[in-house]
Amino acid sequence: MNHAAVSPISRRVHDAMVGLLDDVHRFGAEHWRGWEEMYAGVRRSLARLLNADASEIAFAKNTSEGISAFANGLDWQPGDEVVSIEGEFPANYYPWKALERRGVVLRLVPQEQGRVSLESILSALTPRTRVVAVSFVQYLSGFRLDLEKLGQACAAHGCLLFVDAIQGLGAFPVDVKRVNLAGLAADSHKWMLGPEGSALLYVNRQVMGKITPTEVGWTTVRHSSDFSRRELAWRDDARRYECGTLNTVGVYGLGAAVNLLLEVGIPNIAQRILDLTDRLRGGLLAQGHSVFGPRAHAEASGIVSFVPRQGGAEDLLERFLAHGVQVAARLGMVRVSPHFYNTEEEIDRVLELASYLCN
Ligand SMILES: Cc1ncc(COP(=O)(O)O)c(C=O)c1O
């Protein structure tokens, strides 16, 4: 019930990672060619997940690194503006805030009861706006943005749309082409059901020339396998944003995770999550808790946060944990975040505990 924090990994992800570890334990790097094939295969799977091209996918260590690569790589001029949302998870705030040292102005659009209207984002755009940087799904309210509408508006305005997708990717469809997305980052340990420290950075081919690599290593260049050469020529695909040796075991885990999601089908996963969270939300409201955030299906996600009708969130969290149910406490609220494989009975168990523990 805590996928918005860190998910359990599936048997398949576990086996893929342990399989690689066993192999390296016994054979060292003897089978490295297989690793290279795996990297390419995982890029293809991620590209399928996003409707991107495999050449637009870089592996990263986490969402923050992906966001920073994009934010720092642009050729900023003093007075350029970034539009984002107030109360974003800090990973999608500090990399943009840090650009103030380069003269960039960060404009934050307020949330209203955990929602952000498209109009309020659009009204913050000015002729100096170069990037709109938002979460696909807000980490606390669970509000899910209509990326397609925002993407169209950004294209019309001539600015780039960057998305922190970690709270939605794997659970809800993202089509980078339809959205006209410039960049996206997400680690795999939440809704993708993968391991921590194994993330992806997507950079649109049309935009790549504008995002200069800032973490530079031996693998960022075109001739990386020829150590006698020294020209600084970036790779012509998103691997230019990968700085050195990859987290191979993490990539094995990420690949197994994404392939499982693709097999189940993201639209099926999305519908199932909405059904489960409808049941959860309805039950919590019936018990008199204050549920935060929107519930129209077009804006809903796998996150349901509530202020308990009695007692503090931290206290309730401890009691849930004592009963073997993992939820989170965030800013005075209890956050529950089931995934598609959770059952109705498990949702009912959460409700039963919420009722019993708040008396
Ligand atoms: C919206 C959002 N972005 C990013 C992160 C995590 O960032 P990172 O992958 O850099 O640890 C979280 C984790 O809670 C999050 O909710």
mmCIF file of C-alpha atoms and ligand atoms in Angstrom, residues 4 62-65 89 91 135 137 139 164 166-167 187 189-190, ligand 1:
data_model
loop_
_atom_site.group_PDB
_atom_site.id
_atom_site.type_symbol
_atom_site.label_atom_id
_atom_site.label_comp_id
_atom_site.label_asym_id
_atom_site.label_seq_id
_atom_site.Cartn_x
_atom_site.Cartn_y
_atom_site.Cartn_z
ATOM 1 C CA ALA A 4 4.264 6.041 -3.946
ATOM 2 C CA ASN A 62 17.535 8.416 -10.055
ATOM 3 C CA THR A 63 14.941 11.007 -10.992
ATOM 4 C CA SER A 64 16.940 13.863 -9.491
ATOM 5 C CA GLU A 65 19.912 13.061 -11.705
ATOM 6 C CA PHE A 89 8.287 16.942 -4.470
ATOM 7 C CA ALA A 91 13.409 16.459 -6.489
ATOM 8 C CA SER A 135 5.185 16.199 -12.004
ATOM 9 C CA VAL A 137 1.281 12.958 -10.621
ATOM 10 C CA TYR A 139 3.242 13.012 -4.689
ATOM 11 C CA ASP A 164 8.990 14.199 -13.413
ATOM 12 C CA ILE A 166 7.984 8.884 -11.116
ATOM 13 C CA GLN A 167 4.542 8.967 -9.471
ATOM 14 C CA ASP A 187 13.263 6.121 -11.109
ATOM 15 C CA HIS A 189 11.199 1.890 -7.484
ATOM 16 C CA LYS A 190 7.657 3.230 -7.319
HETATM 17 C C1 LIG B 1 7.481 13.447 -7.549
HETATM 18 C C2 LIG B 1 8.736 12.754 -7.093
HETATM 19 N N1 LIG B 1 9.881 12.953 -7.758
HETATM 20 C C3 LIG B 1 11.022 12.323 -7.407
HETATM 21 C C4 LIG B 1 11.061 11.463 -6.325
HETATM 22 C C5 LIG B 1 12.317 10.745 -5.972
HETATM 23 O O1 LIG B 1 13.415 11.252 -6.607
HETATM 24 P P1 LIG B 1 14.738 10.375 -6.791
HETATM 25 O O2 LIG B 1 14.410 9.270 -7.773
HETATM 26 O O3 LIG B 1 15.742 11.313 -7.298
HETATM 27 O O4 LIG B 1 15.090 9.830 -5.444
HETATM 28 C C6 LIG B 1 9.891 11.256 -5.587
HETATM 29 C C7 LIG B 1 9.935 10.352 -4.399
HETATM 30 O O5 LIG B 1 9.145 10.379 -3.518
HETATM 31 C C8 LIG B 1 8.705 11.905 -5.982
HETATM 32 O O6 LIG B 1 7.558 11.710 -5.324
#
